[in-house]
């Protein structure tokens, strides 16, 4: 505190910009207890209430969300999340409902991944490039 200027002392704490995606695109859930499941290959015509009813066979459902397209908010992206009140019920849903048919489609049910722990893609996007870049021209012009 002694070495801080008045400006540094009065400044608000730095913003946490580590969350780039929208909150509705992510699972909700408890701190340590896993209570959210990911549901993939959802039928496009179902509602969140249909999900609550379907997953209710595993136990009490806290909430269900269908993730909608950013380009067309009226269109489902074909996946969503279901939140349960406890981990045991979420485990039961994964055990009992993974690869079951839901309105004509075989769904995938697995633990929802929190944003920081995803396995996702690696650092360099695009075509990768590489090699020696502009050196080619110099090599061609060297005495030959």
Tab-separated table of C-alpha atoms in Angstrom:
chain	number	residue	atom	x	y	z
A	1	UNK	CA	0.000	0.000	0.000
A	2	UNK	CA	2.901	2.346	0.759
A	3	UNK	CA	4.387	2.077	-2.759
A	4	UNK	CA	1.035	2.512	-4.551
A	5	UNK	CA	0.068	5.832	-6.081
A	6	UNK	CA	-3.337	7.329	-5.271
A	7	UNK	CA	-4.504	6.336	-8.765
A	8	UNK	CA	-3.521	2.670	-8.271
A	9	UNK	CA	-5.146	2.543	-4.840
A	10	UNK	CA	-8.459	4.002	-6.122
A	11	UNK	CA	-8.610	1.982	-9.351
A	12	UNK	CA	-11.213	-0.780	-9.601
A	13	UNK	CA	-9.900	-4.343	-9.615
A	14	UNK	CA	-8.958	-5.686	-13.059
A	15	UNK	CA	-11.767	-7.251	-15.088
A	16	UNK	CA	-11.792	-10.975	-15.613
A	17	UNK	CA	-12.094	-11.381	-19.386
A	18	UNK	CA	-11.257	-15.071	-19.330
A	19	UNK	CA	-14.863	-15.997	-20.138
A	20	UNK	CA	-15.384	-15.331	-23.822
A	21	UNK	CA	-18.466	-17.450	-24.502
A	22	UNK	CA	-21.983	-16.625	-23.425
A	23	UNK	CA	-23.109	-18.019	-20.096
A	24	UNK	CA	-26.064	-19.843	-21.655
A	25	UNK	CA	-23.620	-21.877	-23.775
A	26	UNK	CA	-22.088	-23.353	-20.655
A	27	UNK	CA	-23.182	-25.815	-18.020
A	28	UNK	CA	-24.417	-24.592	-14.689
A	29	UNK	CA	-23.834	-26.527	-11.530
A	30	UNK	CA	-22.414	-26.754	-8.061
A	31	UNK	CA	-18.884	-25.942	-7.003
A	32	UNK	CA	-17.402	-29.383	-6.431
A	33	UNK	CA	-20.337	-31.646	-7.126
A	34	UNK	CA	-20.991	-32.492	-10.752
A	35	UNK	CA	-24.692	-31.949	-11.355
A	36	UNK	CA	-24.825	-30.951	-15.038
A	37	UNK	CA	-24.906	-33.254	-18.031
A	38	UNK	CA	-24.317	-32.490	-21.688
A	39	UNK	CA	-26.905	-33.819	-24.126
A	40	UNK	CA	-25.906	-34.129	-27.769
A	41	UNK	CA	-27.794	-35.073	-30.942
A	42	UNK	CA	-31.030	-33.576	-29.657
A	43	UNK	CA	-34.060	-33.615	-31.948
A	44	UNK	CA	-34.513	-30.092	-33.298
A	45	UNK	CA	-38.243	-29.888	-32.573
A	46	UNK	CA	-38.181	-30.630	-28.836
A	47	UNK	CA	-38.648	-28.041	-26.098
A	48	UNK	CA	-36.827	-27.568	-22.817
A	49	UNK	CA	-39.943	-28.921	-21.080
A	50	UNK	CA	-39.658	-32.078	-23.223
A	51	UNK	CA	-36.102	-32.448	-21.915
A	52	UNK	CA	-37.247	-32.009	-18.313
A	53	UNK	CA	-39.910	-34.677	-18.841
A	54	UNK	CA	-37.511	-37.110	-20.569
A	55	UNK	CA	-34.685	-36.722	-18.033
A	56	UNK	CA	-37.153	-36.846	-15.153
A	57	UNK	CA	-36.989	-40.635	-15.454
A	58	UNK	CA	-33.545	-40.402	-13.813
A	59	UNK	CA	-34.728	-38.175	-10.967
A	60	UNK	CA	-35.587	-34.576	-10.148
A	61	UNK	CA	-34.460	-32.137	-12.839
A	62	UNK	CA	-33.406	-28.671	-11.714
A	63	UNK	CA	-33.370	-27.130	-15.215
A	64	UNK	CA	-32.823	-27.897	-18.887
A	65	UNK	CA	-31.417	-25.695	-21.634
A	66	UNK	CA	-31.312	-26.105	-25.382
A	67	UNK	CA	-28.500	-24.097	-26.953
A	68	UNK	CA	-29.784	-21.984	-29.820
A	69	UNK	CA	-27.993	-20.885	-32.982
A	70	UNK	CA	-26.277	-17.497	-32.848
A	71	UNK	CA	-27.234	-16.875	-36.485
A	72	UNK	CA	-30.887	-17.870	-36.049
A	73	UNK	CA	-31.990	-17.687	-32.390
A	74	UNK	CA	-35.152	-19.633	-33.216
A	75	UNK	CA	-33.101	-22.676	-34.332
A	76	UNK	CA	-31.583	-25.247	-31.985
A	77	UNK	CA	-27.911	-26.155	-32.330
A	78	UNK	CA	-28.822	-29.762	-31.496
A	79	UNK	CA	-27.351	-29.915	-28.003
A	80	UNK	CA	-28.101	-28.729	-24.520
A	81	UNK	CA	-27.579	-29.223	-20.805
A	82	UNK	CA	-29.641	-30.709	-18.016
A	83	UNK	CA	-28.986	-29.750	-14.405
A	84	UNK	CA	-29.889	-32.005	-11.509
A	85	UNK	CA	-30.063	-31.345	-7.784
A	86	UNK	CA	-27.344	-33.864	-6.936
A	87	UNK	CA	-24.495	-35.799	-8.497
A	88	UNK	CA	-26.102	-39.220	-7.955
A	89	UNK	CA	-29.081	-38.257	-10.133
A	90	UNK	CA	-26.799	-36.841	-12.831
A	91	UNK	CA	-24.809	-40.118	-12.812
A	92	UNK	CA	-28.055	-42.079	-13.127
A	93	UNK	CA	-29.087	-39.965	-16.126
A	94	UNK	CA	-25.765	-40.681	-17.859
A	95	UNK	CA	-26.019	-44.411	-17.098
A	96	UNK	CA	-29.662	-44.808	-18.046
A	97	UNK	CA	-30.140	-42.367	-20.927
A	98	UNK	CA	-26.868	-42.304	-22.908
A	99	UNK	CA	-27.493	-43.686	-26.422
A	100	UNK	CA	-31.254	-43.901	-25.801
A	101	UNK	CA	-33.761	-42.790	-28.392
A	102	UNK	CA	-35.370	-39.412	-27.774
A	103	UNK	CA	-38.046	-38.417	-30.285
A	104	UNK	CA	-36.471	-40.499	-33.037
A	105	UNK	CA	-32.806	-39.636	-32.398
A	106	UNK	CA	-30.136	-41.473	-30.418
A	107	UNK	CA	-28.840	-38.952	-27.899
A	108	UNK	CA	-25.439	-38.658	-26.282
A	109	UNK	CA	-25.415	-37.980	-22.535
A	110	UNK	CA	-22.170	-37.245	-20.715
A	111	UNK	CA	-20.730	-35.007	-18.020
A	112	UNK	CA	-20.847	-31.342	-18.941
A	113	UNK	CA	-17.378	-29.837	-19.204
A	114	UNK	CA	-16.744	-26.499	-17.559
A	115	UNK	CA	-15.184	-23.976	-19.915
A	116	UNK	CA	-11.646	-24.118	-18.546
A	117	UNK	CA	-11.288	-27.888	-18.683
A	118	UNK	CA	-12.326	-28.694	-22.235
A	119	UNK	CA	-9.991	-30.748	-24.341
A	120	UNK	CA	-10.367	-28.452	-27.311
A	121	UNK	CA	-8.212	-27.622	-30.161
A	122	UNK	CA	-4.772	-26.495	-30.290
A	123	UNK	CA	-3.146	-23.183	-30.548
A	124	UNK	CA	-2.486	-22.446	-34.206
A	125	UNK	CA	-5.514	-21.932	-36.386
A	126	UNK	CA	-5.694	-21.593	-40.110
A	127	UNK	CA	-3.585	-23.652	-42.467
A	128	UNK	CA	-0.578	-23.828	-40.165
A	129	UNK	CA	1.907	-22.298	-42.553
A	130	UNK	CA	5.404	-22.903	-41.393
A	131	UNK	CA	8.584	-23.489	-43.254
A	132	UNK	CA	11.072	-20.742	-43.959
A	133	UNK	CA	8.700	-18.103	-45.250
A	134	UNK	CA	10.414	-15.434	-47.362
A	135	UNK	CA	13.747	-17.253	-47.541
A	136	UNK	CA	12.827	-18.933	-50.837
A	137	UNK	CA	13.357	-15.797	-52.924
A	138	UNK	CA	16.724	-15.119	-51.341
A	139	UNK	CA	17.854	-18.691	-51.975
A	140	UNK	CA	16.879	-18.469	-55.643
A	141	UNK	CA	18.767	-15.228	-56.179
A	142	UNK	CA	22.010	-16.482	-54.621
A	143	UNK	CA	24.416	-17.124	-57.485
A	144	UNK	CA	22.604	-19.783	-59.302
